[in-house]
Short mmCIF file of C-alpha atoms in Angstrom, two decimals:
data_model
loop_
_atom_site.label_atom_id
_atom_site.label_comp_id
_atom_site.label_asym_id
_atom_site.label_seq_id
_atom_site.Cartn_x
_atom_site.Cartn_y
_atom_site.Cartn_z
CA MET I 23 -202.47 -119.34 56.56
CA ASN I 24 -204.61 -122.29 57.59
CA THR I 25 -207.54 -122.37 54.66
CA ARG I 26 -210.21 -125.16 53.79
CA ILE I 27 -208.50 -125.22 50.43
CA ASP I 28 -206.90 -128.69 49.56
CA LYS I 29 -203.82 -127.22 48.01
CA SER I 30 -202.50 -130.85 46.86
CA LYS I 31 -205.51 -130.01 44.14
CA LEU I 32 -205.22 -128.08 40.62
CA LEU I 33 -208.26 -125.92 41.61
CA ILE I 34 -210.56 -125.08 39.18
CA GLY I 35 -212.60 -121.97 39.57
CA THR I 36 -215.08 -119.50 38.43
CA TYR I 37 -216.30 -115.61 38.94
CA CYS I 38 -219.41 -114.29 39.81
CA LEU I 39 -222.72 -116.52 41.11
CA GLN I 40 -225.48 -113.80 40.60
CA PRO I 41 -228.77 -114.75 42.21
CA ASN I 42 -230.38 -116.09 39.17
CA ALA I 43 -228.60 -119.00 39.53
CA GLN I 44 -228.36 -120.15 43.13
CA THR I 45 -230.56 -122.82 43.28
CA GLU I 46 -229.83 -126.22 44.21
CA GLU I 47 -229.85 -127.82 40.54
CA HIS I 48 -227.66 -124.48 39.48
CA ILE I 49 -225.25 -125.68 42.26
CA LYS I 50 -225.55 -129.18 40.67
CA ASP I 51 -224.64 -127.67 37.33
CA ILE I 52 -221.70 -125.78 38.55
CA ALA I 53 -220.27 -129.10 40.56
CA GLU I 54 -220.87 -131.24 37.06
CA CYS I 55 -219.24 -128.82 35.08
CA GLY I 56 -215.93 -129.54 37.23
CA ILE I 57 -216.10 -126.32 39.31
CA ASP I 58 -214.27 -126.47 42.44
CA LEU I 59 -214.58 -122.80 43.84
CA ILE I 60 -216.94 -119.59 43.26
CA THR I 61 -215.31 -116.05 43.57
CA CYS I 62 -216.63 -112.79 44.25
CA LEU I 63 -220.08 -114.45 46.15
CA TYR I 64 -221.76 -112.19 47.79
CA THR I 65 -224.89 -113.59 49.09
CA ARG I 66 -225.19 -114.91 53.19
CA LYS I 67 -228.15 -117.32 52.28
CA ARG I 68 -227.89 -120.34 54.20
CA LYS I 69 -229.94 -122.64 52.10
CA LEU I 70 -226.99 -121.58 49.17
CA LEU I 71 -223.84 -122.40 51.53
CA ASP I 72 -225.36 -125.62 52.04
CA ALA I 73 -225.95 -126.49 48.85
CA LEU I 74 -222.16 -125.59 48.01
CA GLU I 75 -220.96 -127.74 51.03
CA HIS I 76 -222.92 -130.50 49.69
CA TYR I 77 -221.48 -130.57 46.29
CA HIS I 78 -217.92 -129.70 47.59
CA ILE I 79 -217.67 -126.59 46.30
CA GLY I 80 -216.38 -123.67 48.18
CA CYS I 81 -216.74 -119.87 47.76
CA ILE I 82 -214.86 -117.02 48.41
CA PHE I 83 -216.95 -114.40 49.91
CA THR I 84 -217.18 -110.96 48.99
CA GLY I 85 -218.92 -108.47 51.84
CA ALA I 86 -217.40 -109.66 54.92
CA VAL I 87 -214.97 -107.03 54.68
CA PRO I 88 -214.79 -103.45 53.42
CA GLY I 89 -214.39 -103.79 49.81
CA TRP I 90 -211.53 -102.09 47.27
CA TRP I 91 -211.25 -101.77 43.66
CA GLY I 92 -208.21 -99.96 42.61
CA GLY I 93 -209.55 -98.89 39.40
CA GLY I 94 -211.86 -96.73 40.94
CA SER I 95 -209.64 -95.38 43.64
CA GLU I 96 -208.26 -92.10 41.69
CA ASP I 97 -208.73 -89.53 44.00
CA LYS I 98 -209.30 -91.42 47.10
CA VAL I 99 -207.09 -92.55 49.44
CA MET I 100 -207.78 -96.23 51.02
CA SER I 101 -206.61 -95.95 54.45
CA GLU I 102 -208.92 -92.98 55.12
CA ILE I 103 -211.83 -94.68 53.26
CA ASN I 104 -211.20 -98.21 54.71
CA PRO I 105 -209.82 -97.41 58.53
CA LEU I 106 -208.69 -100.47 60.15
CA SER I 107 -211.84 -99.67 62.32
CA ALA I 108 -214.02 -100.66 59.65
CA TYR I 109 -212.62 -103.67 59.25
CA ASP I 110 -213.14 -104.61 63.36
CA GLU I 111 -216.90 -103.63 62.37
CA SER I 112 -217.93 -105.57 59.94
CA ILE I 113 -215.96 -108.60 61.31
CA VAL I 114 -218.68 -108.87 64.34
CA LYS I 115 -221.36 -109.55 61.59
CA PHE I 116 -219.37 -112.05 59.92
CA LYS I 117 -221.28 -115.92 60.20
CA ASP I 118 -218.87 -118.82 59.38
CA HIS I 119 -219.34 -121.21 57.19
CA PRO I 120 -217.78 -124.53 56.29
CA ALA I 121 -218.18 -123.39 52.53
CA ILE I 122 -216.59 -120.20 52.77
CA TRP I 123 -212.92 -120.83 51.97
CA GLY I 124 -211.84 -117.35 51.66
CA ILE I 125 -212.68 -113.70 52.50
CA ASP I 126 -212.27 -111.13 49.81
CA ILE I 127 -210.29 -107.83 50.72
CA GLY I 128 -209.77 -106.14 47.39
CA ASP I 129 -209.18 -105.94 43.31
CA GLU I 130 -206.63 -104.81 41.29
CA PRO I 131 -205.07 -102.76 44.26
CA SER I 132 -202.40 -99.73 43.63
CA SER I 133 -199.22 -100.43 44.69
CA LEU I 134 -199.81 -97.13 46.63
CA ASP I 135 -202.02 -99.15 48.99
CA TYR I 136 -199.90 -102.12 49.57
CA GLU I 137 -198.98 -101.20 52.83
CA HIS I 138 -202.30 -100.40 54.03
CA TYR I 139 -203.62 -103.90 52.84
CA ALA I 140 -200.62 -105.48 54.82
CA ASN I 141 -201.54 -103.84 57.67
CA ILE I 142 -205.00 -104.91 57.02
CA ILE I 143 -204.42 -108.51 56.39
CA ASN I 144 -201.75 -108.56 59.72
CA HIS I 145 -205.07 -106.92 61.57
CA ILE I 146 -207.60 -109.69 60.47
CA LYS I 147 -206.04 -112.58 59.55
CA GLU I 148 -206.63 -114.21 62.94
CA LYS I 149 -210.60 -113.42 62.80
CA PHE I 150 -210.32 -115.81 59.72
CA PRO I 151 -208.08 -119.15 60.97
CA LYS I 152 -210.00 -121.02 58.23
CA GLN I 153 -210.14 -119.34 55.37
CA MET I 154 -207.64 -117.49 53.12
CA LEU I 155 -207.45 -113.54 52.47
CA TYR I 156 -208.02 -112.96 48.92
CA LEU I 157 -206.41 -110.17 46.84
CA ASN I 158 -206.35 -109.85 43.05
CA LEU I 159 -204.13 -107.93 41.07
CA TYR I 160 -203.68 -105.74 37.47
CA PRO I 161 -202.63 -107.49 34.61
CA TYR I 162 -199.91 -106.54 32.51
CA TYR I 163 -201.68 -104.13 30.38
CA ALA I 164 -202.70 -102.24 33.35
CA TYR I 165 -199.15 -100.86 32.21
CA VAL I 166 -198.89 -100.20 28.45
CA PRO I 167 -197.17 -98.02 26.17
CA GLU I 168 -199.62 -95.77 25.28
CA ASN I 169 -200.51 -94.75 28.59
CA THR I 170 -198.65 -91.45 30.01
CA ASP I 171 -196.61 -92.03 33.05
CA GLU I 172 -198.96 -90.34 35.24
CA LYS I 173 -201.84 -92.75 33.86
CA THR I 174 -199.46 -95.55 34.44
CA LYS I 175 -198.68 -94.65 38.01
CA SER I 176 -202.27 -93.76 38.79
CA GLN I 177 -203.28 -97.44 37.83
CA LEU I 178 -200.18 -99.38 39.55
CA GLY I 179 -198.64 -96.48 41.58
CA THR I 180 -195.53 -97.80 39.90
CA PHE I 181 -193.67 -97.02 36.21
CA SER I 182 -193.48 -100.61 35.29
CA TYR I 183 -195.49 -104.15 35.95
CA ALA I 184 -192.25 -105.82 37.11
CA ASP I 185 -191.87 -102.95 39.77
CA TYR I 186 -195.84 -103.68 40.89
CA ILE I 187 -195.03 -107.36 41.22
CA ASP I 188 -191.78 -106.75 43.22
CA GLN I 189 -193.71 -104.37 45.51
CA TYR I 190 -196.42 -106.78 46.21
CA ILE I 191 -193.74 -109.46 47.24
CA GLU I 192 -191.79 -107.10 49.20
CA LYS I 193 -195.13 -105.87 51.15
CA ILE I 194 -197.83 -108.51 50.79
CA PRO I 195 -197.92 -111.33 53.19
CA LEU I 196 -199.99 -113.57 51.32
CA PRO I 197 -198.81 -117.28 49.96
CA TYR I 198 -200.05 -116.72 46.31
CA ILE I 199 -200.19 -114.35 43.70
CA SER I 200 -203.38 -113.67 41.71
CA TYR I 201 -204.11 -111.70 38.91
CA ASP I 202 -206.69 -112.05 35.53
CA PHE I 203 -205.59 -111.65 31.64
CA TYR I 204 -207.93 -111.89 28.86
CA VAL I 205 -205.83 -112.26 25.91
CA TYR I 206 -208.88 -112.81 23.63
CA ALA I 207 -209.85 -109.16 24.28
CA CYS I 208 -205.95 -107.38 24.33
CA LYS I 209 -205.36 -109.67 21.38
CA ASN I 210 -201.97 -109.42 22.28
CA ILE I 211 -199.59 -112.55 23.24
CA GLY I 212 -196.13 -110.76 23.85
CA TRP I 213 -198.52 -108.83 27.06
CA MET I 214 -199.78 -112.48 27.92
CA PHE I 215 -196.45 -114.11 27.73
CA GLU I 216 -194.38 -111.33 29.72
CA ASN I 217 -196.98 -111.28 32.26
CA TYR I 218 -196.53 -115.03 32.76
CA ARG I 219 -193.11 -114.45 32.82
CA ILE I 220 -192.64 -111.99 35.45
CA VAL I 221 -195.41 -113.77 37.81
CA ALA I 222 -194.10 -117.10 37.52
CA GLU I 223 -190.64 -115.72 38.20
CA ALA I 224 -191.87 -114.01 41.32
CA CYS I 225 -193.49 -117.43 42.41
CA ARG I 226 -190.81 -119.69 41.89
CA LYS I 227 -188.73 -117.10 43.85
CA THR I 228 -190.62 -116.93 46.92
CA GLY I 229 -192.74 -119.96 46.86
CA ARG I 230 -195.94 -118.55 46.24
CA GLU I 231 -198.94 -120.22 44.49
CA PHE I 232 -199.81 -118.70 41.03
CA TRP I 233 -203.59 -118.28 40.66
CA TYR I 234 -204.54 -117.24 37.09
CA ILE I 235 -207.68 -115.69 35.90
CA PRO I 236 -208.50 -116.79 32.30
CA GLN I 237 -211.81 -115.68 30.22
CA VAL I 238 -214.69 -118.00 29.17
CA ASN I 239 -216.98 -114.85 28.26
CA SER I 240 -216.56 -112.27 25.74
CA LYS I 241 -215.68 -108.77 25.36
CA VAL I 242 -217.73 -108.95 21.77
CA LYS I 243 -221.10 -109.92 22.17
CA ASP I 244 -221.01 -111.22 18.68
CA ILE I 245 -218.25 -113.85 19.27
CA PHE I 246 -217.79 -116.67 21.84
CA MET I 247 -214.99 -118.31 23.02
CA SER I 248 -214.42 -121.45 21.20
CA GLU I 249 -213.06 -124.46 23.22
CA ASN I 250 -209.48 -124.18 21.80
CA MET I 251 -209.19 -120.62 23.03
CA LEU I 252 -209.94 -121.91 26.46
CA ARG I 253 -207.31 -124.67 26.22
CA TYR I 254 -204.87 -122.35 25.21
CA GLN I 255 -205.35 -120.17 28.02
CA ALA I 256 -205.43 -123.11 30.70
CA TYR I 257 -202.37 -125.06 29.30
CA THR I 258 -199.76 -122.00 28.95
CA ALA I 259 -201.06 -121.34 32.32
CA LEU I 260 -200.28 -124.78 33.60
CA ALA I 261 -196.68 -124.26 31.55
CA TYR I 262 -196.05 -121.41 33.49
CA GLY I 263 -196.74 -123.13 36.82
CA ALA I 264 -200.50 -122.25 37.85
CA THR I 265 -202.38 -124.32 40.67
CA VAL I 266 -205.76 -122.72 40.33
CA ILE I 267 -207.47 -121.77 37.07
CA ASN I 268 -210.35 -119.48 38.05
CA TRP I 269 -212.27 -118.53 34.81
CA ALA I 270 -214.53 -115.33 34.48
CA CYS I 271 -217.39 -115.34 34.12
CA TRP I 272 -220.07 -117.95 35.42
CA THR I 273 -222.97 -115.42 35.49
CA LYS I 274 -223.30 -111.91 34.55
CA GLY I 275 -219.85 -109.97 35.77
CA TRP I 276 -218.84 -108.12 32.97
CA TRP I 277 -218.78 -108.45 29.14
CA HIS I 278 -221.00 -110.90 27.46
CA ASN I 279 -221.39 -114.64 26.36
CA ASN I 280 -220.71 -116.06 30.35
CA VAL I 281 -221.79 -119.45 31.35
CA LEU I 282 -224.89 -118.70 32.19
CA ASP I 283 -227.13 -115.98 30.51
CA ASP I 284 -228.74 -113.48 31.84
CA ASP I 285 -231.95 -115.88 32.54
CA GLY I 286 -229.65 -118.46 34.48
CA LYS I 287 -229.89 -120.58 31.35
CA LYS I 288 -226.77 -122.36 30.21
CA THR I 289 -225.13 -120.94 27.15
CA GLU I 290 -222.64 -122.96 24.71
CA GLN I 291 -219.78 -121.87 26.77
CA TYR I 292 -220.98 -124.76 29.35
CA GLU I 293 -220.32 -127.95 27.40
CA LYS I 294 -217.00 -126.52 26.46
CA LEU I 295 -215.57 -125.42 29.69
CA LYS I 296 -217.09 -128.75 31.27
CA LYS I 297 -214.56 -130.48 28.67
CA ILE I 298 -211.47 -128.43 29.40
CA ASN I 299 -212.31 -128.63 32.90
CA PHE I 300 -212.20 -132.50 32.94
CA GLU I 301 -209.15 -132.74 30.83
CA LEU I 302 -207.47 -130.66 33.51
CA LYS I 303 -208.70 -132.65 36.28
CA ASN I 304 -207.42 -135.77 34.43
CA ILE I 305 -204.07 -134.68 34.55
CA GLY I 306 -204.31 -132.09 37.68
CA GLU I 307 -203.27 -135.46 39.88
CA VAL I 308 -199.97 -135.98 38.00
CA TYR I 309 -199.51 -132.28 37.55
CA MET I 310 -199.81 -131.16 41.39
CA LYS I 311 -196.73 -133.86 42.33
CA TYR I 312 -194.42 -131.16 40.25
CA ARG I 313 -193.44 -127.53 40.51
CA ASN I 314 -192.36 -125.55 37.85
CA VAL I 315 -188.84 -124.63 37.87
CA ASN I 316 -188.42 -122.95 34.11
CA THR I 317 -190.40 -122.25 31.16
CA HIS I 318 -189.30 -122.46 27.51
CA LEU I 319 -190.87 -120.77 23.96
CA LEU I 320 -190.17 -122.70 21.06
CA GLY I 321 -190.68 -121.32 17.55
CA PHE I 322 -192.02 -117.54 18.34
CA GLU I 323 -189.00 -115.71 16.33
CA ASN I 324 -191.07 -113.88 14.35
CA GLU I 325 -193.97 -113.12 16.78
CA PRO I 326 -194.57 -109.04 16.42
CA THR I 327 -195.72 -108.58 19.99
CA PHE I 328 -192.50 -110.00 21.20
CA GLY I 329 -190.82 -107.24 20.07
CA LYS I 330 -190.44 -105.09 22.98
CA PHE I 331 -189.70 -107.94 25.39
CA PRO I 332 -185.78 -109.00 25.42
CA GLU I 333 -186.88 -111.25 28.40
CA LEU I 334 -188.98 -113.47 26.07
CA VAL I 335 -186.33 -115.37 24.55
CA SER I 336 -187.60 -117.99 21.79
CA LYS I 337 -185.53 -120.95 21.40
CA LYS I 338 -185.69 -123.39 18.28
CA ILE I 339 -184.47 -126.24 20.45
CA VAL I 340 -185.07 -127.06 24.46
CA ASN I 341 -182.23 -129.07 26.66
CA THR I 342 -182.44 -129.66 30.08
CA GLY I 343 -180.87 -131.63 32.62
CA PHE I 344 -183.16 -134.31 31.59
CA VAL I 345 -184.31 -133.95 27.90
CA ARG I 346 -182.47 -132.67 25.37
CA ASP I 347 -183.13 -131.73 21.54
CA LEU I 348 -186.95 -131.06 22.41
CA HIS I 349 -188.25 -129.36 19.35
CA ALA I 350 -191.09 -128.90 16.84
CA GLY I 351 -192.11 -128.89 13.45
CA LYS I 352 -191.50 -126.15 11.00
CA ASN I 353 -193.85 -123.24 11.93
CA ASP I 354 -194.78 -125.12 15.19
CA ARG I 355 -194.54 -122.99 18.27
CA LEU I 356 -194.40 -125.04 21.62
CA VAL I 357 -194.50 -123.38 25.10
CA VAL I 358 -192.80 -126.00 27.35
CA GLY I 359 -192.66 -125.84 31.57
CA GLU I 360 -190.13 -127.25 33.20
CA MET I 361 -190.98 -129.17 36.65
CA VAL I 362 -189.34 -131.03 39.58
CA SER I 363 -190.66 -132.94 41.97
CA ARG I 364 -192.19 -131.70 44.98
CA SER I 365 -191.27 -134.64 47.11
CA GLY I 366 -187.64 -133.74 46.38
CA LEU I 367 -186.96 -137.52 44.93
CA GLY I 368 -185.54 -136.01 41.87
CA GLU I 369 -188.26 -136.72 39.27
CA THR I 370 -188.98 -134.38 36.70
CA ALA I 371 -191.87 -133.69 34.01
CA LEU I 372 -192.43 -131.27 31.06
CA VAL I 373 -195.73 -129.73 30.51
CA ILE I 374 -196.11 -128.93 26.83
CA CYS I 375 -198.48 -126.85 25.07
CA ASN I 376 -199.13 -126.75 21.42
CA ALA I 377 -199.30 -122.58 20.97
CA THR I 378 -199.19 -122.22 17.66
CA ASP I 379 -202.40 -120.53 16.99
CA TYR I 380 -204.13 -119.02 19.79
CA LEU I 381 -206.91 -117.31 17.03
CA ASP I 382 -208.01 -120.89 16.62
CA GLU I 383 -207.80 -120.16 12.76
CA ASN I 384 -205.79 -123.10 11.97
CA HIS I 385 -205.89 -126.39 13.46
CA THR I 386 -202.31 -127.02 13.15
CA THR I 387 -200.92 -130.09 14.49
CA ALA I 388 -197.01 -130.28 16.21
CA ARG I 389 -195.10 -133.16 16.06
CA VAL I 390 -192.54 -133.03 19.31
CA THR I 391 -189.76 -134.85 19.49
CA PHE I 392 -186.95 -135.16 22.17
CA ARG I 393 -184.01 -137.39 23.85
CA ALA I 394 -184.11 -139.15 27.45
CA ASP I 395 -181.49 -141.32 27.62
CA ASP I 396 -181.77 -144.29 30.46
CA CYS I 397 -185.08 -142.85 31.64
CA GLU I 398 -188.50 -144.03 32.51
CA VAL I 399 -190.82 -141.94 30.05
CA LYS I 400 -194.82 -141.51 30.22
CA LEU I 401 -196.78 -139.13 28.59
CA PHE I 402 -200.21 -137.89 30.28
CA SER I 403 -203.33 -136.23 27.87
CA GLY I 404 -206.54 -135.13 29.83
CA GLU I 405 -207.88 -136.65 26.66
CA GLY I 406 -205.96 -139.37 26.11
CA TYR I 407 -205.41 -139.42 22.31
CA PRO I 408 -201.74 -138.59 21.97
CA VAL I 409 -199.12 -142.09 21.45
CA LEU I 410 -195.68 -141.54 22.53
CA ARG I 411 -193.20 -143.52 20.23
CA LYS I 412 -189.58 -144.04 20.77
CA SER I 413 -187.85 -144.71 17.74
CA ASP I 414 -184.78 -147.48 17.45
CA LYS I 415 -182.21 -144.30 17.78
CA GLY I 416 -183.88 -143.72 20.83
CA VAL I 417 -186.13 -140.55 19.61
CA TYR I 418 -189.09 -140.21 21.30
CA SER I 419 -191.96 -138.30 19.76
CA PHE I 420 -195.76 -137.71 19.92
CA ASP I 421 -198.76 -135.45 17.62
CA LEU I 422 -199.79 -132.87 19.38
CA GLU I 423 -203.18 -130.69 18.42
CA ASN I 424 -203.41 -126.79 18.43
CA THR I 425 -203.67 -125.50 21.87
CA HIS I 426 -203.74 -128.75 23.29
CA GLY I 427 -201.21 -129.69 26.56
CA VAL I 428 -199.69 -132.64 27.96
CA ILE I 429 -197.66 -133.57 30.60
CA VAL I 430 -194.34 -135.73 30.14
CA THR I 431 -192.85 -137.67 33.40
CA ILE I 432 -189.21 -138.45 33.42
CA LYS I 433 -187.73 -141.03 35.87
#
């Protein structure tokens, strides 16, 4: 699939651009916040699309073809409501623009609709030769133990989330997996990491890209996500190989405390997000030279939400083919992404996130230590603060603040 998206870049996106935030000044603010992509753009205004192009921002356009949301599909059959003929009718009206990087074809589908989606994709992909076709999936908590089997099946079309992803791989001819997960709404990091694990393994197995949608907004009106809460979501996603971070939401879409308020003015989330986005961009060039091959969890032995997930194995020490004895201090938690060079030259890297306190209640600093014999070791940070030390005994170490992440390259 040919697209206008530069896949060599770590892409930073956001959801929803309402009419009260579509002036050129608003678009300039989006660019200055480090945003590359707007998802769910409904307007066809040429002036807005021209402004996006001018500031090198793309959009995933909603409304070019019939929409469908799985959560609203109970007692409805997608293939009957949205037959292939309806797509032909809408495509005739579509007018291209360089700022339109993708076409939204649906959100949170049931697996029962996968075959119809596959037919749609194969039917319309030649009509959009310069755009990607975008389909976002349910998160893990669409399948929760409290659900009855009937409710689970009505949401996912399967009785497990792993089956939901497996069927997507089998039936949907798209080169990525995208899903949203809002950990500060569900407050269950067991679900979060199990979702990461299932999707990351599917992406590794099939060579797909990993698109991740975290929250910058809040389900509770009186609570704003802190800077460190944003970091936690972004850096743990990088440790699982995400190549797109797509924040929800810029303007009103769902919930509260978005980046802009109902009057189109910046909230306190703007400066927080700007800071995090530029940290990500600072390490993005290095990060995108590598691909994820494994992810390790350290120090999560006593995490109660992991109890129902035997695949979430917590370790005390990580040994890979290129580092050994990687560990953190007592009571620290690390998420460690094992990476290899996309060039095939054998170079390796680690993405390391201090995931000790996702609620940002205690500002803990982890001391990370490891060995890498006869190697050139470098540390990259979005903020530039960690200092990599090497002892006389060949032990590397650095300090990592809570929720922060770094990349360590080993040659």
